Tab-separated table of C-alpha atoms in Angstrom:
chain	number	residue	atom	x	y	z
P	1	MET	CA	-68.939	10.214	-25.164
P	2	LYS	CA	-67.661	8.322	-22.173
P	3	LYS	CA	-68.032	4.985	-23.974
P	4	GLY	CA	-66.070	6.276	-26.988
P	5	ILE	CA	-63.240	7.464	-24.817
P	6	LEU	CA	-63.022	4.088	-23.093
P	7	VAL	CA	-62.780	2.288	-26.437
P	8	ALA	CA	-60.101	4.697	-27.631
P	9	LEU	CA	-58.022	4.110	-24.514
P	10	ALA	CA	-58.309	0.357	-24.913
P	11	ILE	CA	-57.086	0.604	-28.470
P	12	SER	CA	-54.207	2.847	-27.325
P	13	VAL	CA	-53.049	0.396	-24.624
P	14	SER	CA	-53.287	-2.482	-27.074
P	15	ALA	CA	-51.160	-0.564	-29.555
P	16	PHE	CA	-48.524	0.163	-26.917
P	17	SER	CA	-48.431	-3.503	-25.910
P	18	PHE	CA	-48.000	-4.587	-29.518
P	19	ALA	CA	-45.217	-2.040	-30.044
P	20	GLN	CA	-43.376	-3.173	-26.921
P	21	LYS	CA	-43.466	-6.814	-27.969
P	22	LYS	CA	-42.388	-5.922	-31.495
P	23	GLU	CA	-39.357	-3.931	-30.329
P	24	LEU	CA	-38.306	-6.542	-27.748
P	25	LYS	CA	-38.627	-9.316	-30.340
P	26	ALA	CA	-36.341	-7.270	-32.575
P	27	VAL	CA	-33.849	-7.063	-29.709
P	28	GLU	CA	-34.019	-10.851	-29.168
P	29	LYS	CA	-33.503	-11.503	-32.878
P	30	ALA	CA	-30.489	-9.172	-33.019
P	31	ILE	CA	-28.934	-10.777	-29.919
P	32	LYS	CA	-29.304	-14.281	-31.422
P	33	SER	CA	-27.397	-13.162	-34.504
P	34	SER	CA	-24.818	-11.316	-32.306
P	35	ASN	CA	-25.764	-8.031	-33.955
P	36	PHE	CA	-25.499	-5.985	-30.788
P	37	ALA	CA	-25.486	-2.600	-32.539
P	38	GLU	CA	-28.906	-3.438	-33.990
P	39	ALA	CA	-30.032	-4.714	-30.583
P	40	LYS	CA	-29.050	-1.374	-29.021
P	41	ALA	CA	-31.055	0.518	-31.629
P	42	ALA	CA	-34.126	-1.646	-30.996
P	43	LEU	CA	-33.725	-1.149	-27.231
P	44	LYS	CA	-33.771	2.606	-27.786
P	45	GLN	CA	-37.110	2.237	-29.500
P	46	ALA	CA	-38.451	0.066	-26.688
P	47	GLU	CA	-37.146	2.459	-24.035
P	48	SER	CA	-39.528	5.168	-25.224
P	49	LEU	CA	-42.399	2.835	-24.292
P	50	MET	CA	-41.009	2.093	-20.791
P	51	SER	CA	-43.666	4.100	-18.922
P	52	ALA	CA	-46.411	1.836	-20.326
P	53	MET	CA	-44.639	-1.479	-19.636
P	54	ASP	CA	-45.973	-3.922	-17.067
P	55	ASP	CA	-43.554	-5.525	-14.560
P	56	LYS	CA	-42.985	-8.656	-16.654
P	57	THR	CA	-42.152	-6.643	-19.771
P	58	LYS	CA	-39.813	-4.389	-17.777
P	59	ALA	CA	-38.039	-7.466	-16.431
P	60	LYS	CA	-37.603	-8.743	-19.974
P	61	TYR	CA	-36.389	-5.339	-21.145
P	62	TYR	CA	-33.645	-5.132	-18.492
P	63	TYR	CA	-32.633	-8.738	-19.099
P	64	LEU	CA	-32.275	-8.126	-22.847
P	65	GLU	CA	-30.504	-4.834	-22.184
P	66	ALA	CA	-27.973	-6.678	-20.030
P	67	GLN	CA	-27.337	-9.221	-22.800
P	68	THR	CA	-26.986	-6.459	-25.380
P	69	LEU	CA	-24.532	-4.379	-23.367
P	70	TYR	CA	-22.463	-7.390	-22.348
P	71	ALA	CA	-22.221	-8.432	-26.022
P	72	ASN	CA	-20.807	-11.857	-25.190
P	73	GLY	CA	-17.981	-10.196	-23.285
P	74	LYS	CA	-17.048	-7.831	-26.109
P	75	GLY	CA	-18.772	-4.753	-24.675
P	76	THR	CA	-16.796	-1.721	-23.558
P	77	ASP	CA	-15.876	-1.356	-19.879
P	78	ALA	CA	-18.732	1.108	-19.446
P	79	ASP	CA	-21.186	-1.211	-21.258
P	80	ILE	CA	-20.254	-4.206	-19.108
P	81	ASP	CA	-20.707	-2.160	-15.940
P	82	ALA	CA	-24.079	-0.964	-17.246
P	83	SER	CA	-24.985	-4.570	-18.091
P	84	LEU	CA	-24.508	-5.602	-14.468
P	85	GLU	CA	-26.594	-2.595	-13.414
P	86	SER	CA	-29.400	-3.728	-15.756
P	87	LEU	CA	-29.364	-7.230	-14.276
P	88	SER	CA	-29.831	-5.754	-10.813
P	89	LYS	CA	-33.056	-4.116	-12.032
P	90	VAL	CA	-34.693	-7.376	-13.121
P	91	GLU	CA	-37.493	-8.167	-10.659
P	92	GLY	CA	-40.041	-10.963	-10.601
P	93	ASP	CA	-39.841	-12.824	-13.922
P	94	TYR	CA	-36.711	-13.951	-15.784
P	95	GLN	CA	-34.822	-14.827	-12.588
P	96	ASN	CA	-33.597	-18.145	-13.991
P	97	GLU	CA	-32.423	-16.458	-17.179
P	98	VAL	CA	-30.683	-13.759	-15.137
P	99	GLU	CA	-28.857	-16.303	-12.995
P	100	GLU	CA	-27.781	-18.213	-16.077
P	101	LEU	CA	-26.414	-15.034	-17.655
P	102	LYS	CA	-24.688	-14.052	-14.410
P	103	VAL	CA	-22.923	-17.423	-14.204
P	104	LYS	CA	-21.803	-17.087	-17.830
P	105	MET	CA	-20.571	-13.536	-17.238
P	106	LEU	CA	-18.893	-14.515	-13.974
P	107	ASN	CA	-16.927	-17.372	-15.549
P	108	GLU	CA	-15.843	-15.269	-18.512
P	109	MET	CA	-14.892	-12.255	-16.376
P	110	LEU	CA	-12.927	-14.404	-13.935
P	111	THR	CA	-11.054	-15.998	-16.826
P	112	ALA	CA	-10.305	-12.556	-18.291
P	113	GLY	CA	-9.246	-11.270	-14.861
P	114	ASN	CA	-6.935	-14.201	-14.223
P	115	ASP	CA	-5.420	-13.912	-17.704
P	116	ALA	CA	-4.799	-10.187	-17.182
P	117	TYR	CA	-3.278	-10.843	-13.759
P	118	GLU	CA	-0.941	-13.516	-15.167
P	119	ALA	CA	0.080	-11.029	-17.853
P	120	LYS	CA	0.751	-8.468	-15.080
P	121	ASP	CA	-1.949	-6.158	-16.450
P	122	TYR	CA	-3.148	-5.451	-12.920
P	123	SER	CA	-5.323	-2.489	-13.849
P	124	LYS	CA	-7.385	-4.603	-16.239
P	125	ALA	CA	-7.419	-7.534	-13.806
P	126	SER	CA	-8.741	-5.305	-11.029
P	127	LYS	CA	-11.696	-4.188	-13.147
P	128	TYR	CA	-12.598	-7.743	-14.113
P	129	PHE	CA	-12.355	-8.963	-10.523
P	130	GLU	CA	-14.616	-6.136	-9.377
P	131	ARG	CA	-17.163	-6.992	-12.078
P	132	SER	CA	-16.999	-10.631	-10.986
P	133	TYR	CA	-18.023	-9.501	-7.525
P	134	ARG	CA	-20.829	-7.314	-8.896
P	135	ALA	CA	-22.109	-10.357	-10.792
P	136	SER	CA	-21.954	-12.527	-7.677
P	137	THR	CA	-21.959	-10.383	-4.534
P	138	LYS	CA	-21.759	-13.434	-2.270
P	139	ASP	CA	-18.205	-13.966	-3.555
P	140	THR	CA	-16.634	-11.079	-1.618
P	141	LEU	CA	-13.134	-12.462	-2.181
P	142	PHE	CA	-13.323	-11.157	-5.774
P	143	LEU	CA	-13.647	-7.602	-4.440
P	144	TYR	CA	-10.564	-8.163	-2.285
P	145	TYR	CA	-8.643	-9.360	-5.371
P	146	ALA	CA	-9.801	-6.234	-7.220
P	147	ALA	CA	-8.467	-3.950	-4.472
P	148	SER	CA	-5.140	-5.819	-4.224
P	149	ALA	CA	-4.602	-5.664	-7.995
P	150	ALA	CA	-5.334	-1.919	-8.001
P	151	VAL	CA	-2.645	-1.387	-5.344
P	152	ASN	CA	-0.125	-3.206	-7.562
P	153	VAL	CA	-0.397	-0.428	-10.165
P	154	LYS	CA	-0.749	2.368	-7.597
P	155	GLU	CA	-4.362	3.117	-8.535
P	156	TYR	CA	-4.818	4.253	-4.968
P	157	ASP	CA	-8.105	6.133	-5.334
P	158	ARG	CA	-9.735	3.055	-6.818
P	159	ALA	CA	-8.118	0.714	-4.275
P	160	LEU	CA	-9.218	2.946	-1.385
P	161	LYS	CA	-12.853	2.861	-2.567
P	162	LEU	CA	-12.779	-0.950	-2.787
P	163	TYR	CA	-10.998	-1.403	0.552
P	164	GLU	CA	-13.486	0.914	2.267
P	165	GLU	CA	-16.318	-1.160	0.804
P	166	LEU	CA	-14.704	-4.353	2.128
P	167	LYS	CA	-14.179	-2.795	5.534
P	168	ASN	CA	-17.762	-1.539	5.761
P	169	MET	CA	-19.182	-4.969	4.917
P	170	GLY	CA	-17.046	-6.555	7.659
P	171	PHE	CA	-15.051	-8.682	5.207
P	172	THR	CA	-12.380	-10.903	6.794
P	173	GLY	CA	-11.712	-13.502	4.079
P	174	ILE	CA	-11.490	-16.191	6.769
P	175	LYS	CA	-12.290	-19.621	5.375
P	176	LYS	CA	-11.619	-23.274	6.038
P	177	GLU	CA	-8.774	-24.655	3.953
P	178	TYR	CA	-8.218	-28.349	3.172
P	179	TYR	CA	-4.816	-29.717	2.289
P	180	ALA	CA	-2.719	-32.862	1.821
P	181	THR	CA	0.873	-33.645	0.830
P	182	ASN	CA	1.560	-34.828	-2.710
P	183	VAL	CA	3.439	-38.124	-2.320
P	184	GLU	CA	5.349	-37.684	-5.587
P	185	THR	CA	6.551	-34.089	-5.067
P	186	GLY	CA	6.493	-33.950	-1.267
P	187	GLU	CA	4.737	-30.574	-1.484
P	188	GLU	CA	1.613	-29.595	0.415
P	189	GLU	CA	-1.371	-28.800	-1.814
P	190	VAL	CA	-4.580	-26.943	-0.981
P	191	MET	CA	-7.834	-28.175	-2.546
P	192	ASP	CA	-11.519	-28.666	-1.836
P	193	LYS	CA	-12.471	-31.320	0.725
P	194	ASN	CA	-13.920	-33.877	-1.708
P	195	THR	CA	-10.900	-33.769	-4.015
P	196	ARG	CA	-8.531	-34.071	-1.078
P	197	ASP	CA	-10.393	-37.072	0.328
P	198	ILE	CA	-10.352	-38.821	-3.065
P	199	TYR	CA	-6.601	-38.200	-3.461
P	200	VAL	CA	-5.896	-39.532	0.005
P	201	LYS	CA	-7.971	-42.660	-0.713
P	202	THR	CA	-6.065	-43.297	-3.938
P	203	LYS	CA	-2.820	-42.765	-1.962
P	204	SER	CA	-1.516	-40.063	-4.308
P	205	HIS	CA	-1.603	-37.757	-1.269
P	206	LYS	CA	-1.008	-38.192	2.436
P	207	ASP	CA	-1.167	-36.296	5.735
P	208	PRO	CA	-4.541	-34.629	5.170
P	209	GLY	CA	-5.526	-31.718	7.344
P	210	GLU	CA	-7.629	-28.595	7.607
P	211	ARG	CA	-7.067	-25.129	8.996
P	212	THR	CA	-8.672	-21.725	9.177
P	213	THR	CA	-7.005	-19.031	7.101
P	214	GLU	CA	-5.885	-15.775	8.693
P	215	SER	CA	-8.151	-12.735	8.603
P	216	LYS	CA	-7.461	-10.235	5.832
P	217	LYS	CA	-8.953	-7.399	7.885
P	218	PRO	CA	-5.586	-6.252	9.331
P	219	GLU	CA	-4.179	-5.964	5.813
P	220	ILE	CA	-7.236	-4.045	4.607
P	221	VAL	CA	-7.245	-1.435	7.374
P	222	LYS	CA	-3.469	-1.129	7.098
P	223	ASN	CA	-3.661	-0.464	3.348
P	224	ILE	CA	-6.419	2.101	3.874
P	225	ALA	CA	-4.150	3.967	6.299
P	226	LEU	CA	-1.126	3.725	3.987
P	227	ILE	CA	-3.122	5.029	1.025
P	228	TYR	CA	-4.225	8.042	3.065
P	229	ILE	CA	-0.561	8.605	3.962
P	230	SER	CA	0.434	8.481	0.286
P	231	GLN	CA	-2.282	11.049	-0.466
P	232	GLY	CA	-0.978	13.362	2.254
P	233	ASN	CA	-4.247	13.112	4.188
P	234	ASP	CA	-2.587	12.889	7.612
P	235	GLU	CA	-5.726	13.236	9.734
P	236	LYS	CA	-7.546	10.462	7.872
P	237	ALA	CA	-4.374	8.384	7.940
P	238	LEU	CA	-4.160	8.634	11.746
P	239	GLU	CA	-7.840	7.695	12.106
P	240	SER	CA	-7.317	4.661	9.905
P	241	MET	CA	-4.064	3.854	11.698
P	242	ASP	CA	-6.007	3.507	14.942
P	243	ASP	CA	-8.136	0.817	13.287
P	244	ALA	CA	-5.079	-0.872	11.838
P	245	ARG	CA	-3.132	-0.827	15.112
P	246	ALA	CA	-6.154	-2.245	16.951
P	247	GLU	CA	-6.056	-5.219	14.562
P	248	SER	CA	-2.259	-5.638	14.637
P	249	PRO	CA	-0.759	-3.793	17.628
P	250	ASP	CA	2.694	-5.321	17.135
P	251	ASP	CA	3.016	-4.800	13.385
P	252	ILE	CA	6.303	-2.928	13.239
P	253	ASN	CA	5.632	-1.492	9.767
P	254	LEU	CA	2.381	0.013	11.018
P	255	ILE	CA	4.161	1.494	14.042
P	256	LEU	CA	6.803	3.057	11.803
P	257	SER	CA	4.182	4.361	9.368
P	258	GLU	CA	2.327	6.032	12.217
P	259	ALA	CA	5.616	7.374	13.589
P	260	ASN	CA	6.402	8.962	10.221
P	261	ILE	CA	3.015	10.704	10.148
P	262	HIS	CA	3.638	12.174	13.598
P	263	PHE	CA	7.140	13.261	12.550
P	264	LYS	CA	5.698	14.933	9.460
P	265	MET	CA	3.130	16.723	11.649
P	266	GLY	CA	5.812	17.866	14.093
P	267	ASN	CA	4.692	15.594	16.946
P	268	THR	CA	8.246	14.664	17.926
P	269	GLU	CA	7.437	13.172	21.331
P	270	LYS	CA	4.865	10.817	19.832
P	271	PHE	CA	7.285	9.998	17.032
P	272	LYS	CA	9.982	9.127	19.549
P	273	SER	CA	7.702	6.968	21.726
P	274	LEU	CA	6.594	4.977	18.668
P	275	LEU	CA	10.207	4.477	17.586
P	276	GLU	CA	11.051	3.244	21.064
P	277	ARG	CA	8.179	0.771	20.839
P	278	ALA	CA	9.502	-0.373	17.471
P	279	THR	CA	12.982	-0.955	18.907
P	280	GLU	CA	11.455	-3.122	21.642
P	281	LEU	CA	9.883	-5.297	18.943
P	282	ASP	CA	12.970	-5.243	16.705
P	283	PRO	CA	16.000	-4.590	18.927
P	284	GLN	CA	18.481	-5.696	16.257
P	285	ASN	CA	17.435	-3.027	13.749
P	286	PRO	CA	20.227	-0.408	13.389
P	287	GLU	CA	18.041	1.993	11.415
P	288	LEU	CA	15.624	2.313	14.311
P	289	GLN	CA	18.489	3.098	16.687
P	290	TYR	CA	19.840	5.653	14.219
P	291	ASN	CA	16.464	7.384	13.882
P	292	LEU	CA	16.141	7.557	17.645
P	293	GLY	CA	19.565	9.173	17.649
P	294	VAL	CA	18.406	11.780	15.139
P	295	ILE	CA	15.281	12.674	17.101
P	296	SER	CA	17.216	12.801	20.389
P	297	SER	CA	19.747	15.118	18.800
P	298	GLU	CA	17.025	17.376	17.409
P	299	SER	CA	15.367	17.400	20.846
P	300	ASP	CA	18.646	18.651	22.355
P	301	HIS	CA	19.574	15.399	24.140
P	302	PRO	CA	23.100	14.885	22.754
P	303	GLU	CA	24.252	12.190	25.194
P	304	GLU	CA	21.130	10.154	24.523
P	305	ALA	CA	21.690	10.620	20.789
P	306	LYS	CA	25.295	9.419	21.074
P	307	ALA	CA	24.134	6.251	22.838
P	308	TYR	CA	21.658	5.492	20.033
P	309	TYR	CA	24.248	6.129	17.301
P	310	LYS	CA	26.745	3.863	19.051
P	311	LYS	CA	24.089	1.162	19.360
P	312	ALA	CA	23.394	1.446	15.621
P	313	ILE	CA	27.132	1.001	14.937
P	314	GLU	CA	27.257	-1.962	17.294
P	315	LEU	CA	24.457	-3.606	15.281
P	316	ASP	CA	25.911	-2.568	11.905
P	317	PRO	CA	29.601	-1.544	11.926
P	318	ASN	CA	29.188	-0.093	8.421
P	319	TYR	CA	26.300	2.249	9.257
P	320	VAL	CA	28.103	5.288	7.881
P	321	ASN	CA	25.542	7.933	8.878
P	322	SER	CA	25.923	7.019	12.531
P	323	TYR	CA	29.667	7.743	12.350
P	324	ILE	CA	29.003	11.086	10.610
P	325	ASN	CA	26.374	12.125	13.150
P	326	LEU	CA	28.523	11.088	16.106
P	327	ALA	CA	31.345	13.264	14.783
P	328	ALA	CA	28.864	16.131	14.238
P	329	LEU	CA	27.600	15.851	17.827
P	330	ILE	CA	31.161	15.960	19.184
P	331	LEU	CA	32.166	18.884	16.988
P	332	GLY	CA	28.968	20.685	17.978
P	333	GLU	CA	30.420	20.983	21.483
P	334	GLU	CA	33.111	23.383	20.257
P	335	ARG	CA	30.729	26.328	19.757
P	336	PRO	CA	30.553	27.376	23.454
P	337	ILE	CA	34.328	26.870	23.705
P	338	ILE	CA	34.985	29.221	20.784
P	339	GLU	CA	32.516	31.769	22.163
P	340	GLU	CA	34.321	31.768	25.509
P	341	MET	CA	37.737	32.020	23.830
P	342	ASN	CA	36.571	35.008	21.784
P	343	GLY	CA	35.292	36.722	24.921
P	344	LEU	CA	38.565	36.505	26.869
P	345	GLY	CA	40.807	39.480	27.509
P	346	THR	CA	44.623	39.747	27.558
P	347	SER	CA	45.318	39.253	31.261
P	348	LYS	CA	47.556	36.444	32.467
P	349	LYS	CA	44.518	34.639	33.887
P	350	ASP	CA	42.664	35.009	30.592
P	351	ASN	CA	45.667	33.748	28.670
P	352	LEU	CA	45.854	30.628	30.861
P	353	ARG	CA	42.141	30.032	30.364
P	354	TYR	CA	42.571	30.502	26.616
P	355	ASP	CA	45.261	27.792	26.525
P	356	GLU	CA	43.007	25.434	28.516
P	357	LEU	CA	40.112	26.000	26.131
P	358	ARG	CA	42.356	25.580	23.071
P	359	GLU	CA	43.486	22.188	24.378
P	360	LYS	CA	39.901	21.240	25.177
P	361	ARG	CA	38.918	22.113	21.611
P	362	LYS	CA	41.763	20.003	20.206
P	363	ASN	CA	40.629	17.081	22.339
P	364	LEU	CA	37.168	17.356	20.800
P	365	TYR	CA	38.776	17.165	17.369
P	366	ARG	CA	40.802	14.133	18.411
P	367	GLU	CA	37.607	12.467	19.685
P	368	ALA	CA	35.850	13.084	16.365
P	369	ILE	CA	38.745	11.856	14.156
P	370	PRO	CA	38.069	8.060	14.521
P	371	TYR	CA	34.408	8.462	13.527
P	372	LEU	CA	35.199	10.616	10.482
P	373	SER	CA	38.043	8.295	9.454
P	374	LYS	CA	35.748	5.269	9.670
P	375	ALA	CA	33.047	7.048	7.663
P	376	LEU	CA	35.624	7.837	4.980
P	377	GLU	CA	36.857	4.251	5.035
P	378	ILE	CA	33.314	2.959	4.448
P	379	LYS	CA	32.433	5.596	1.853
P	380	GLU	CA	35.586	6.889	0.180
P	381	ASP	CA	33.791	9.562	-1.873
P	382	ASN	CA	32.232	11.273	1.165
P	383	ILE	CA	33.611	14.719	0.436
P	384	GLU	CA	32.118	16.371	3.555
P	385	ALA	CA	33.793	13.851	5.854
P	386	ALA	CA	37.081	14.265	3.967
P	387	ARG	CA	36.917	18.075	4.082
P	388	THR	CA	36.084	18.143	7.817
P	389	LEU	CA	38.876	15.702	8.618
P	390	MET	CA	41.319	17.755	6.522
P	391	ASN	CA	40.456	20.931	8.463
P	392	ILE	CA	40.832	19.122	11.788
P	393	TYR	CA	44.326	17.907	10.893
P	394	SER	CA	45.232	21.465	9.876
P	395	ILE	CA	44.056	22.882	13.235
P	396	ILE	CA	45.780	20.272	15.404
P	397	GLY	CA	49.000	20.554	13.394
P	398	GLU	CA	49.214	17.093	11.808
P	399	THR	CA	50.663	18.384	8.544
P	400	ASP	CA	51.269	15.083	6.702
P	401	LYS	CA	47.715	13.898	7.279
P	402	PHE	CA	46.414	17.323	6.287
P	403	LYS	CA	48.311	17.180	2.967
P	404	SER	CA	47.093	13.650	2.258
P	405	LEU	CA	43.478	14.634	2.912
P	406	LYS	CA	43.859	17.815	0.850
P	407	GLU	CA	44.883	15.748	-2.166
P	408	LYS	CA	41.846	13.539	-1.667
P	409	VAL	CA	39.511	16.521	-1.291
P	410	ASP	CA	40.955	18.177	-4.436
P	411	MET	CA	40.456	14.954	-6.351
P	412	LEU	CA	36.846	14.544	-5.128
P	413	GLU	CA	36.029	18.187	-5.925
P	414	ALA	CA	37.524	17.783	-9.421
P	415	GLY	CA	35.355	14.700	-9.919
P	416	ASN	CA	32.230	16.669	-9.064
């Protein structure tokens, strides 16, 4: 009985082996004739025999599966991704064939990616660049191109995943770059070292040199932080911002991005300190001065706010919002005056005080007039500035100016 069983098992294994070879030969035949649908069907048959395959046959199976799914570059996105996955499973035998297929796939995918990028189809380009990296993981620059292209079409979830992968692998993109100046055009050209040396020898180029490119890490960590900001994930954004600021402490855009997160989270003191740092780096930026004015005003530091608004105007005489806010700060001082006036009695002393306060209030209006007038001069359709100025002229008794402004306000209101 034992002998019979052994013979039966031997026959069974032999049958499996024959079936495997038959199905895989069918796959090879279909691939050669570019009949990839038939190749897929034959692979399905072979897959059912997978548990009985030896390592060499498994390697062949995955190699053929990769060819079938890739379909000479005509496979679906999912099939091409699965093709690369199949190649990663090939172990032992067929390494030369795998490398040959990878090179073919890499060249075709890079061409497709570049063509898509030139056509501004960044979503498609990103996918091809990522696949190029998966086919040749030593070429990490392809993964960087994939992330950058994804950002161009605001595919932020995809870009974030790729950037995080780059960050985790310690990618910097630093490389040595060789260059020389084209004698005919006078323009500097970057090329590989051998080509440059040949061009210089033939005198078509001059002034050869080499340099190390800048690290792409600051850009990567910065984009990670900005993507988290766009997603509203403030905590993650601040964590990533720490990484980004460590790489580029004086990047003003990073400082402002972090400041905006803190403002959004209600951390006004941190927001203000970051804005102050930004103004140190860019002292000629009126918008920074204006924003410092806003935060100072909201923090109940009106004199400080006025100084910032005036600095913004000094840097940009047409910064209309600074004029509006200066006028608002001045007019905001009338509230305690009005409250005191309303609280006075009818005694002689109270009447004298009332007259003093009325004159003080008028002086505030007179102080605000130049700022409102300038704002209206810069932006003629600013109805709020026109209406405020009209009311001021009414209160201080400048009738002609009041009438002129009333006509303007009526016209602007009719236009709305």
